[in-house]
mmCIF file of C-alpha atoms and ligand atoms in Angstrom:
data_model
loop_
_atom_site.group_PDB
_atom_site.id
_atom_site.type_symbol
_atom_site.label_atom_id
_atom_site.label_comp_id
_atom_site.label_asym_id
_atom_site.label_seq_id
_atom_site.Cartn_x
_atom_site.Cartn_y
_atom_site.Cartn_z
ATOM 1 C CA UNK A 1 25.214 26.822 12.678
ATOM 2 C CA UNK A 2 23.820 25.733 9.291
ATOM 3 C CA UNK A 3 20.136 26.209 8.607
ATOM 4 C CA UNK A 4 19.323 22.472 8.499
ATOM 5 C CA UNK A 5 20.495 22.059 12.082
ATOM 6 C CA UNK A 6 17.283 23.723 13.214
ATOM 7 C CA UNK A 7 15.622 20.393 12.284
ATOM 8 C CA UNK A 8 16.157 17.552 14.756
ATOM 9 C CA UNK A 9 18.696 14.851 13.885
ATOM 10 C CA UNK A 10 15.928 12.267 13.388
ATOM 11 C CA UNK A 11 14.465 14.401 10.582
ATOM 12 C CA UNK A 12 17.830 15.151 8.969
ATOM 13 C CA UNK A 13 18.650 11.452 8.788
ATOM 14 C CA UNK A 14 15.452 10.442 6.945
ATOM 15 C CA UNK A 15 16.068 8.911 3.512
ATOM 16 C CA UNK A 16 13.155 10.057 1.350
ATOM 17 C CA UNK A 17 10.616 7.674 -0.247
ATOM 18 C CA UNK A 18 11.577 6.703 -3.805
ATOM 19 C CA UNK A 19 8.427 6.698 -5.963
ATOM 20 C CA UNK A 20 7.954 4.965 -9.334
ATOM 21 C CA UNK A 21 9.210 7.037 -12.249
ATOM 22 C CA UNK A 22 6.426 9.123 -13.837
ATOM 23 C CA UNK A 23 5.727 8.543 -17.554
ATOM 24 C CA UNK A 24 6.325 12.220 -18.432
ATOM 25 C CA UNK A 25 9.761 12.148 -16.757
ATOM 26 C CA UNK A 26 10.939 9.095 -18.718
ATOM 27 C CA UNK A 27 9.578 10.624 -21.952
ATOM 28 C CA UNK A 28 11.663 13.770 -21.290
ATOM 29 C CA UNK A 29 14.803 11.849 -20.321
ATOM 30 C CA UNK A 30 14.789 9.392 -23.218
ATOM 31 C CA UNK A 31 13.148 11.533 -25.875
ATOM 32 C CA UNK A 32 10.326 8.988 -26.118
ATOM 33 C CA UNK A 33 6.689 9.574 -26.976
ATOM 34 C CA UNK A 34 4.522 9.234 -23.833
ATOM 35 C CA UNK A 35 2.140 6.953 -25.735
ATOM 36 C CA UNK A 36 4.967 4.422 -26.304
ATOM 37 C CA UNK A 37 5.732 4.118 -22.613
ATOM 38 C CA UNK A 38 4.185 1.539 -20.315
ATOM 39 C CA UNK A 39 4.327 2.107 -16.573
ATOM 40 C CA UNK A 40 4.133 -0.972 -14.388
ATOM 41 C CA UNK A 41 5.880 0.591 -11.416
ATOM 42 C CA UNK A 42 3.413 1.758 -8.776
ATOM 43 C CA UNK A 43 0.788 -0.989 -8.445
ATOM 44 C CA UNK A 44 -1.847 1.171 -10.129
ATOM 45 C CA UNK A 45 -4.954 -0.316 -11.749
ATOM 46 C CA UNK A 46 -4.206 -0.832 -15.478
ATOM 47 C CA UNK A 47 -7.928 -0.468 -16.264
ATOM 48 C CA UNK A 48 -7.999 3.066 -14.868
ATOM 49 C CA UNK A 49 -10.882 4.020 -12.610
ATOM 50 C CA UNK A 50 -14.467 2.941 -12.216
ATOM 51 C CA UNK A 51 -16.831 4.709 -14.663
ATOM 52 C CA UNK A 52 -19.175 5.304 -11.725
ATOM 53 C CA UNK A 53 -16.393 7.119 -9.856
ATOM 54 C CA UNK A 54 -15.694 9.277 -12.898
ATOM 55 C CA UNK A 55 -19.341 10.223 -13.137
ATOM 56 C CA UNK A 56 -19.531 11.080 -9.430
ATOM 57 C CA UNK A 57 -16.445 13.280 -9.721
ATOM 58 C CA UNK A 58 -17.965 15.283 -12.556
ATOM 59 C CA UNK A 59 -21.099 15.772 -10.532
ATOM 60 C CA UNK A 60 -19.256 17.521 -7.667
ATOM 61 C CA UNK A 61 -17.228 19.951 -9.787
ATOM 62 C CA UNK A 62 -19.838 22.698 -9.460
ATOM 63 C CA UNK A 63 -19.440 22.627 -5.685
ATOM 64 C CA UNK A 64 -15.668 22.944 -5.442
ATOM 65 C CA UNK A 65 -15.798 26.533 -4.201
ATOM 66 C CA UNK A 66 -17.011 25.032 -0.937
ATOM 67 C CA UNK A 67 -14.970 23.142 1.620
ATOM 68 C CA UNK A 68 -15.392 19.377 1.720
ATOM 69 C CA UNK A 69 -17.478 17.720 4.417
ATOM 70 C CA UNK A 70 -14.718 17.514 7.030
ATOM 71 C CA UNK A 71 -16.365 14.477 8.603
ATOM 72 C CA UNK A 72 -16.798 12.660 5.297
ATOM 73 C CA UNK A 73 -20.254 11.652 6.453
ATOM 74 C CA UNK A 74 -21.603 10.152 3.219
ATOM 75 C CA UNK A 75 -18.491 8.074 2.527
ATOM 76 C CA UNK A 76 -18.358 6.862 6.131
ATOM 77 C CA UNK A 77 -22.031 5.847 5.935
ATOM 78 C CA UNK A 78 -21.252 3.788 2.834
ATOM 79 C CA UNK A 79 -18.192 2.233 4.510
ATOM 80 C CA UNK A 80 -20.256 1.565 7.607
ATOM 81 C CA UNK A 81 -22.810 -0.411 5.586
ATOM 82 C CA UNK A 82 -20.092 -2.261 3.693
ATOM 83 C CA UNK A 83 -18.192 -3.333 6.802
ATOM 84 C CA UNK A 84 -21.008 -3.613 9.317
ATOM 85 C CA UNK A 85 -19.370 -1.197 11.780
ATOM 86 C CA UNK A 86 -20.675 2.190 12.974
ATOM 87 C CA UNK A 87 -19.373 5.415 11.405
ATOM 88 C CA UNK A 88 -17.368 6.110 14.573
ATOM 89 C CA UNK A 89 -14.964 3.320 13.642
ATOM 90 C CA UNK A 90 -13.637 5.075 10.523
ATOM 91 C CA UNK A 91 -10.903 7.622 9.832
ATOM 92 C CA UNK A 92 -10.516 9.044 6.325
ATOM 93 C CA UNK A 93 -7.197 10.150 4.903
ATOM 94 C CA UNK A 94 -5.429 11.718 1.963
ATOM 95 C CA UNK A 95 -4.468 8.214 0.827
ATOM 96 C CA UNK A 96 -3.905 5.451 3.363
ATOM 97 C CA UNK A 97 -0.363 6.803 3.673
ATOM 98 C CA UNK A 98 -1.901 9.808 5.448
ATOM 99 C CA UNK A 99 -3.853 7.532 7.773
ATOM 100 C CA UNK A 100 -0.690 5.565 8.624
ATOM 101 C CA UNK A 101 1.105 8.789 9.534
ATOM 102 C CA UNK A 102 -1.843 10.029 11.583
ATOM 103 C CA UNK A 103 -1.929 6.782 13.551
ATOM 104 C CA UNK A 104 1.795 7.160 14.227
ATOM 105 C CA UNK A 105 1.345 10.749 15.325
ATOM 106 C CA UNK A 106 -1.457 9.741 17.681
ATOM 107 C CA UNK A 107 0.159 6.643 19.189
ATOM 108 C CA UNK A 108 3.958 6.807 18.874
ATOM 109 C CA UNK A 109 5.522 9.316 21.257
ATOM 110 C CA UNK A 110 9.086 10.439 20.429
ATOM 111 C CA UNK A 111 11.580 7.967 21.856
ATOM 112 C CA UNK A 112 9.214 4.981 21.829
ATOM 113 C CA UNK A 113 9.548 2.161 19.328
ATOM 114 C CA UNK A 114 7.670 0.681 16.368
ATOM 115 C CA UNK A 115 8.206 -2.863 15.075
ATOM 116 C CA UNK A 116 8.058 -3.738 11.381
ATOM 117 C CA UNK A 117 9.499 -6.385 9.078
ATOM 118 C CA UNK A 118 12.509 -6.226 6.828
ATOM 119 C CA UNK A 119 11.368 -5.881 3.182
ATOM 120 C CA UNK A 120 8.073 -4.319 4.227
ATOM 121 C CA UNK A 121 6.471 -1.053 3.110
ATOM 122 C CA UNK A 122 8.903 1.930 3.174
ATOM 123 C CA UNK A 123 6.354 4.221 4.783
ATOM 124 C CA UNK A 124 6.589 2.422 8.181
ATOM 125 C CA UNK A 125 10.203 3.412 8.933
ATOM 126 C CA UNK A 126 9.602 6.850 7.406
ATOM 127 C CA UNK A 127 6.549 7.581 9.537
ATOM 128 C CA UNK A 128 8.311 6.226 12.633
ATOM 129 C CA UNK A 129 11.353 8.396 12.081
ATOM 130 C CA UNK A 130 9.344 11.521 11.329
ATOM 131 C CA UNK A 131 8.048 11.619 14.921
ATOM 132 C CA UNK A 132 11.363 10.695 16.522
ATOM 133 C CA UNK A 133 10.365 7.071 17.094
ATOM 134 C CA UNK A 134 12.796 4.174 17.112
ATOM 135 C CA UNK A 135 12.273 1.602 14.373
ATOM 136 C CA UNK A 136 12.828 -2.072 15.190
ATOM 137 C CA UNK A 137 13.248 -3.910 11.907
ATOM 138 C CA UNK A 138 12.752 -7.649 12.277
ATOM 139 C CA UNK A 139 14.584 -9.884 9.758
ATOM 140 C CA UNK A 140 12.194 -11.427 7.226
ATOM 141 C CA UNK A 141 11.869 -15.159 6.764
ATOM 142 C CA UNK A 142 11.909 -16.226 3.111
ATOM 143 C CA UNK A 143 11.075 -12.589 2.203
ATOM 144 C CA UNK A 144 7.938 -12.660 4.362
ATOM 145 C CA UNK A 145 6.944 -11.443 7.837
ATOM 146 C CA UNK A 146 8.335 -13.654 10.614
ATOM 147 C CA UNK A 147 5.463 -13.176 13.057
ATOM 148 C CA UNK A 148 7.047 -15.172 15.882
ATOM 149 C CA UNK A 149 10.197 -13.055 15.669
ATOM 150 C CA UNK A 150 8.088 -9.886 15.449
ATOM 151 C CA UNK A 151 6.166 -10.818 18.604
ATOM 152 C CA UNK A 152 9.509 -11.440 20.347
ATOM 153 C CA UNK A 153 10.848 -8.092 19.129
ATOM 154 C CA UNK A 154 8.077 -6.116 20.840
ATOM 155 C CA UNK A 155 9.897 -4.152 23.548
ATOM 156 C CA UNK A 156 8.613 -2.535 26.702
ATOM 157 C CA UNK A 157 8.578 0.847 24.938
ATOM 158 C CA UNK A 158 6.896 -0.486 21.755
ATOM 159 C CA UNK A 159 3.655 1.301 20.892
ATOM 160 C CA UNK A 160 3.046 0.141 17.316
ATOM 161 C CA UNK A 161 3.555 -2.993 15.203
ATOM 162 C CA UNK A 162 3.109 -2.659 11.440
ATOM 163 C CA UNK A 163 1.968 -5.584 9.283
ATOM 164 C CA UNK A 164 1.257 -5.382 5.555
ATOM 165 C CA UNK A 165 -0.975 -8.158 4.253
ATOM 166 C CA UNK A 166 -0.299 -8.773 1.402
ATOM 167 C CA UNK A 167 3.106 -7.167 1.788
ATOM 168 C CA UNK A 168 4.637 -4.686 -0.630
ATOM 169 C CA UNK A 169 7.223 -5.094 -2.238
ATOM 170 C CA UNK A 170 7.461 -8.880 -1.746
ATOM 171 C CA UNK A 171 3.813 -9.895 -2.294
ATOM 172 C CA UNK A 172 3.927 -12.260 0.696
ATOM 173 C CA UNK A 173 0.746 -13.195 2.531
ATOM 174 C CA UNK A 174 0.111 -14.008 6.196
ATOM 175 C CA UNK A 175 -2.692 -16.602 6.568
ATOM 176 C CA UNK A 176 -5.634 -15.558 8.730
ATOM 177 C CA UNK A 177 -5.006 -18.107 11.494
ATOM 178 C CA UNK A 178 -1.450 -16.838 12.001
ATOM 179 C CA UNK A 179 -2.627 -13.225 12.099
ATOM 180 C CA UNK A 180 -5.315 -14.073 14.590
ATOM 181 C CA UNK A 181 -2.945 -15.864 16.947
ATOM 182 C CA UNK A 182 -0.533 -12.926 16.640
ATOM 183 C CA UNK A 183 -3.312 -10.534 17.673
ATOM 184 C CA UNK A 184 -4.196 -12.783 20.610
ATOM 185 C CA UNK A 185 -0.595 -12.916 21.706
ATOM 186 C CA UNK A 186 0.358 -9.245 21.468
ATOM 187 C CA UNK A 187 0.008 -6.954 24.513
ATOM 188 C CA UNK A 188 -3.209 -4.939 24.426
ATOM 189 C CA UNK A 189 -1.282 -1.698 24.987
ATOM 190 C CA UNK A 190 0.496 -2.129 21.654
ATOM 191 C CA UNK A 191 -1.293 -0.865 18.542
ATOM 192 C CA UNK A 192 -1.213 -3.322 15.620
ATOM 193 C CA UNK A 193 -1.597 -1.605 12.247
ATOM 194 C CA UNK A 194 -2.737 -4.107 9.637
ATOM 195 C CA UNK A 195 -2.225 -2.508 6.231
ATOM 196 C CA UNK A 196 -4.589 -4.139 3.736
ATOM 197 C CA UNK A 197 -3.894 -2.037 0.639
ATOM 198 C CA UNK A 198 -4.168 -5.121 -1.594
ATOM 199 C CA UNK A 199 -6.867 -7.138 0.178
ATOM 200 C CA UNK A 200 -9.343 -6.838 -2.714
ATOM 201 C CA UNK A 201 -6.880 -8.792 -4.880
ATOM 202 C CA UNK A 202 -6.888 -11.835 -2.596
ATOM 203 C CA UNK A 203 -8.362 -14.975 -4.122
ATOM 204 C CA UNK A 204 -11.450 -16.223 -2.242
ATOM 205 C CA UNK A 205 -9.561 -18.998 -0.406
ATOM 206 C CA UNK A 206 -7.192 -16.477 1.242
ATOM 207 C CA UNK A 207 -9.792 -13.899 2.314
ATOM 208 C CA UNK A 208 -10.489 -13.276 5.978
ATOM 209 C CA UNK A 209 -12.691 -10.991 8.046
ATOM 210 C CA UNK A 210 -10.464 -8.372 9.663
ATOM 211 C CA UNK A 211 -13.548 -6.281 10.516
ATOM 212 C CA UNK A 212 -14.593 -8.979 13.003
ATOM 213 C CA UNK A 213 -11.155 -8.593 14.595
ATOM 214 C CA UNK A 214 -11.658 -4.822 14.928
ATOM 215 C CA UNK A 215 -14.596 -5.642 17.231
ATOM 216 C CA UNK A 216 -12.505 -8.123 19.236
ATOM 217 C CA UNK A 217 -9.158 -6.319 19.453
ATOM 218 C CA UNK A 218 -9.371 -2.636 20.504
ATOM 219 C CA UNK A 219 -5.651 -2.252 19.707
ATOM 220 C CA UNK A 220 -6.106 -3.173 16.022
ATOM 221 C CA UNK A 221 -6.134 -0.580 13.232
ATOM 222 C CA UNK A 222 -6.922 -1.879 9.727
ATOM 223 C CA UNK A 223 -6.058 0.412 6.805
ATOM 224 C CA UNK A 224 -7.479 0.258 3.286
ATOM 225 C CA UNK A 225 -6.969 2.371 0.183
ATOM 226 C CA UNK A 226 -8.747 3.516 -2.973
ATOM 227 C CA UNK A 227 -5.365 3.738 -4.760
ATOM 228 C CA UNK A 228 -5.094 0.116 -5.828
ATOM 229 C CA UNK A 229 -8.058 -1.939 -7.092
ATOM 230 C CA UNK A 230 -10.359 1.118 -7.107
ATOM 231 C CA UNK A 231 -7.976 2.895 -9.487
ATOM 232 C CA UNK A 232 -7.935 6.267 -7.711
ATOM 233 C CA UNK A 233 -4.239 6.619 -6.781
ATOM 234 C CA UNK A 234 -3.967 10.172 -8.115
ATOM 235 C CA UNK A 235 -6.940 11.332 -6.092
ATOM 236 C CA UNK A 236 -5.464 10.366 -2.694
ATOM 237 C CA UNK A 237 -8.081 8.722 -0.510
ATOM 238 C CA UNK A 238 -7.849 5.890 2.001
ATOM 239 C CA UNK A 239 -9.180 4.976 5.437
ATOM 240 C CA UNK A 240 -8.589 3.277 8.738
ATOM 241 C CA UNK A 241 -11.016 1.093 10.681
ATOM 242 C CA UNK A 242 -10.500 0.753 14.430
ATOM 243 C CA UNK A 243 -12.092 0.775 17.836
ATOM 244 C CA UNK A 244 -14.198 3.967 18.139
ATOM 245 C CA UNK A 245 -11.917 5.409 20.858
ATOM 246 C CA UNK A 246 -8.835 4.744 18.759
ATOM 247 C CA UNK A 247 -10.493 6.266 15.670
ATOM 248 C CA UNK A 248 -11.470 9.305 17.686
ATOM 249 C CA UNK A 249 -7.865 9.873 18.851
ATOM 250 C CA UNK A 250 -6.553 9.607 15.296
ATOM 251 C CA UNK A 251 -9.243 12.013 14.126
ATOM 252 C CA UNK A 252 -7.938 14.602 16.621
ATOM 253 C CA UNK A 253 -4.572 14.881 14.849
ATOM 254 C CA UNK A 254 -6.073 14.881 11.354
ATOM 255 C CA UNK A 255 -6.065 18.147 9.439
ATOM 256 C CA UNK A 256 -9.721 19.210 9.152
ATOM 257 C CA UNK A 257 -10.138 18.742 5.374
ATOM 258 C CA UNK A 258 -7.597 16.018 4.602
ATOM 259 C CA UNK A 259 -10.018 14.177 2.302
ATOM 260 C CA UNK A 260 -11.105 16.426 -0.573
ATOM 261 C CA UNK A 261 -14.619 16.674 -2.053
ATOM 262 C CA UNK A 262 -13.764 15.024 -5.365
ATOM 263 C CA UNK A 263 -12.087 12.101 -3.614
ATOM 264 C CA UNK A 264 -14.990 11.658 -1.187
ATOM 265 C CA UNK A 265 -17.517 11.482 -4.019
ATOM 266 C CA UNK A 266 -15.396 9.218 -6.208
ATOM 267 C CA UNK A 267 -14.604 6.799 -3.370
ATOM 268 C CA UNK A 268 -18.233 6.440 -2.420
ATOM 269 C CA UNK A 269 -19.214 5.676 -6.013
ATOM 270 C CA UNK A 270 -16.248 3.327 -6.514
ATOM 271 C CA UNK A 271 -17.324 1.195 -3.544
ATOM 272 C CA UNK A 272 -20.599 0.516 -5.292
ATOM 273 C CA UNK A 273 -19.132 -0.429 -8.676
ATOM 274 C CA UNK A 274 -18.953 -4.172 -8.185
ATOM 275 C CA UNK A 275 -18.650 -4.905 -11.900
ATOM 276 C CA UNK A 276 -15.502 -2.784 -12.141
ATOM 277 C CA UNK A 277 -13.956 -4.363 -9.043
ATOM 278 C CA UNK A 278 -14.685 -7.854 -10.356
ATOM 279 C CA UNK A 279 -13.210 -7.054 -13.776
ATOM 280 C CA UNK A 280 -10.101 -5.557 -12.140
ATOM 281 C CA UNK A 281 -9.715 -8.652 -9.978
ATOM 282 C CA UNK A 282 -10.020 -10.997 -12.956
ATOM 283 C CA UNK A 283 -7.650 -8.929 -15.101
ATOM 284 C CA UNK A 284 -5.120 -9.164 -12.284
ATOM 285 C CA UNK A 285 -5.459 -12.928 -11.819
ATOM 286 C CA UNK A 286 -5.007 -13.539 -15.562
ATOM 287 C CA UNK A 287 -2.088 -11.082 -15.781
ATOM 288 C CA UNK A 288 -0.399 -12.567 -12.730
ATOM 289 C CA UNK A 289 -0.513 -16.011 -14.365
ATOM 290 C CA UNK A 290 0.742 -14.549 -17.662
ATOM 291 C CA UNK A 291 3.681 -12.761 -16.045
ATOM 292 C CA UNK A 292 4.747 -15.556 -13.696
ATOM 293 C CA UNK A 293 4.635 -18.001 -16.637
ATOM 294 C CA UNK A 294 6.747 -15.581 -18.698
ATOM 295 C CA UNK A 295 9.268 -15.117 -15.891
ATOM 296 C CA UNK A 296 9.560 -18.895 -15.599
ATOM 297 C CA UNK A 297 10.245 -19.161 -19.341
ATOM 298 C CA UNK A 298 13.074 -16.654 -18.851
ATOM 299 C CA UNK A 299 14.398 -18.848 -16.012
ATOM 300 C CA UNK A 300 13.882 -16.093 -13.469
ATOM 301 C CA UNK A 301 12.986 -16.725 -9.843
ATOM 302 C CA UNK A 302 9.974 -14.786 -8.556
ATOM 303 C CA UNK A 303 8.361 -14.463 -5.133
ATOM 304 C CA UNK A 304 4.800 -15.833 -4.854
ATOM 305 C CA UNK A 305 2.485 -12.814 -4.839
ATOM 306 C CA UNK A 306 -0.966 -12.255 -3.372
ATOM 307 C CA UNK A 307 -1.125 -8.695 -4.735
ATOM 308 C CA UNK A 308 -1.203 -6.948 -8.123
ATOM 309 C CA UNK A 309 2.573 -7.095 -8.641
ATOM 310 C CA UNK A 310 5.398 -9.628 -8.780
ATOM 311 C CA UNK A 311 8.966 -9.323 -7.514
ATOM 312 C CA UNK A 312 11.565 -11.242 -9.485
ATOM 313 C CA UNK A 313 15.324 -11.754 -9.342
ATOM 314 C CA UNK A 314 17.528 -10.566 -12.182
ATOM 315 C CA UNK A 315 20.931 -10.226 -10.490
ATOM 316 C CA UNK A 316 21.848 -6.756 -11.724
ATOM 317 C CA UNK A 317 18.612 -4.917 -10.889
ATOM 318 C CA UNK A 318 19.976 -1.475 -11.788
ATOM 319 C CA UNK A 319 21.348 -2.614 -15.151
ATOM 320 C CA UNK A 320 18.229 -4.521 -16.222
ATOM 321 C CA UNK A 321 16.083 -1.599 -15.094
ATOM 322 C CA UNK A 322 18.143 0.827 -17.179
ATOM 323 C CA UNK A 323 17.740 -1.371 -20.269
ATOM 324 C CA UNK A 324 13.974 -1.659 -19.658
ATOM 325 C CA UNK A 325 13.682 2.133 -19.376
ATOM 326 C CA UNK A 326 15.467 2.532 -22.726
ATOM 327 C CA UNK A 327 12.678 0.440 -24.225
ATOM 328 C CA UNK A 328 10.021 2.598 -22.581
ATOM 329 C CA UNK A 329 9.099 0.096 -19.850
ATOM 330 C CA UNK A 330 8.964 1.389 -16.275
ATOM 331 C CA UNK A 331 9.124 -1.169 -13.451
ATOM 332 C CA UNK A 332 10.229 -0.620 -9.858
ATOM 333 C CA UNK A 333 13.819 -1.207 -8.737
ATOM 334 C CA UNK A 334 13.770 -2.098 -5.042
ATOM 335 C CA UNK A 335 17.393 -1.532 -4.056
ATOM 336 C CA UNK A 336 16.110 1.008 -1.521
ATOM 337 C CA UNK A 337 14.380 -1.930 0.205
ATOM 338 C CA UNK A 338 17.701 -3.764 0.400
ATOM 339 C CA UNK A 339 16.849 -5.940 -2.627
ATOM 340 C CA UNK A 340 19.245 -4.680 -5.364
ATOM 341 C CA UNK A 341 19.070 -7.964 -7.292
ATOM 342 C CA UNK A 342 15.302 -7.809 -7.651
ATOM 343 C CA UNK A 343 12.746 -5.800 -9.618
ATOM 344 C CA UNK A 344 9.031 -5.420 -8.951
ATOM 345 C CA UNK A 345 6.545 -5.305 -11.815
ATOM 346 C CA UNK A 346 2.897 -4.311 -11.520
ATOM 347 C CA UNK A 347 0.434 -6.563 -13.322
ATOM 348 C CA UNK A 348 -0.885 -4.707 -16.372
ATOM 349 C CA UNK A 349 -3.316 -5.509 -19.141
ATOM 350 C CA UNK A 350 -2.506 -8.490 -21.411
ATOM 351 C CA UNK A 351 -0.751 -6.349 -24.041
ATOM 352 C CA UNK A 352 1.326 -4.460 -21.481
ATOM 353 C CA UNK A 353 2.381 -7.684 -19.798
ATOM 354 C CA UNK A 354 3.443 -9.123 -23.140
ATOM 355 C CA UNK A 355 5.445 -6.000 -23.980
ATOM 356 C CA UNK A 356 7.083 -6.072 -20.569
ATOM 357 C CA UNK A 357 8.127 -9.721 -21.030
ATOM 358 C CA UNK A 358 9.539 -9.029 -24.513
ATOM 359 C CA UNK A 359 11.470 -6.004 -23.269
ATOM 360 C CA UNK A 360 12.728 -8.007 -20.291
ATOM 361 C CA UNK A 361 14.060 -10.787 -22.539
ATOM 362 C CA UNK A 362 16.058 -8.132 -24.413
ATOM 363 C CA UNK A 363 17.166 -6.316 -21.234
ATOM 364 C CA UNK A 364 18.485 -9.554 -19.721
ATOM 365 C CA UNK A 365 20.883 -10.038 -22.653
ATOM 366 C CA UNK A 366 22.758 -6.918 -21.496
HETATM 367 C C1 PLP B 1 0.147 1.320 -2.156
HETATM 368 C C2 PLP B 1 0.212 1.012 -0.722
HETATM 369 C C3 PLP B 1 -0.514 1.766 0.191
HETATM 370 C C4 PLP B 1 -1.480 2.807 -0.283
HETATM 371 O O1 PLP B 1 -0.981 4.034 -0.354
HETATM 372 P P1 PLP B 1 -2.010 5.246 -0.589
HETATM 373 O O2 PLP B 1 -1.404 6.320 0.247
HETATM 374 O O3 PLP B 1 -3.342 4.833 -0.112
HETATM 375 O O4 PLP B 1 -1.956 5.535 -2.046
HETATM 376 C C5 PLP B 1 -0.467 1.445 1.524
HETATM 377 N N1 PLP B 1 0.255 0.387 1.946
HETATM 378 C C6 PLP B 1 0.939 -0.380 1.096
HETATM 379 C C7 PLP B 1 1.663 -1.570 1.609
HETATM 380 C C8 PLP B 1 0.949 -0.078 -0.258
HETATM 381 O O5 PLP B 1 1.658 -0.828 -1.102
#
């Protein structure tokens, strides 16, 4: 027997998550100066983090010999005020990725099934497989969730449905009325995880109140993150909002200190920095217009995006990506999502977007 056979087959057959290439790695590989490289690969905030978050982080450094508050009381109080729901409705995690996995651990017994869309976030199949669950991938419609087909795909043994709104990597958006009728339609003994990692980037006309749905649908779990508009991806902090009984079950499988002290302090401060959030939102709207205009000028098709990234078709995704990397521009190839002809670019600051478009024009020439 070989050593890996100790692990169950469902673990051995997992294909690992492919992250965006780190700047330092590309610098090493290409002999480039890190300062020349622009990374538009992981949907990070190009403005960095909120100055208020930075200040709050410095203030907790003297206390790092102590364990964090395992209940995250202060952050949950702030979230509770923001969302108008009691602290018992919240679960904190080491990034929302952690919260997604915890929800799966709590609600998806081995052998049961989880439903998610084709071209949706890679973590859903990964988390499903890691507990021995069966993934039911529902074909997308025009690169977006097909909610009718997803409702039909729910099987007797289905415990979880995953929805990302907006979706990554396609940027597609499910309007509120469709989501609401989906929630009304789905069996109450099926958990619906609504992943809202990009909700702060939605323009006002697309926004909706998922917190009101948490009160109405006890089987709904909404997840949010501090990795995107709040600019704290490296710190790893996110949360879930759900019925208090659901939150309590997820909290049981959480490791006691999964949200660290620095992250707790920074997240709390970041929530209160409205000026930074507004500026990040506006930078994204302007950059999204700049990039989609530029892609159009290059005669490239792109998918309409409600997030802080755009997915566009180049034909030879691997080749164009290689030629972008040579020029010090990191975007995200999405062949692992079954979209080898497409690339995903994160919206950067004006200068970065311009450099990306120039490099792309060169890369397309082959
Ligand atoms: C980026 C992203 C997340 C957030 O991941 P974190 O673990 O919070 O950094 C969650 N869901 C989707 C769809 C994402 O794109």
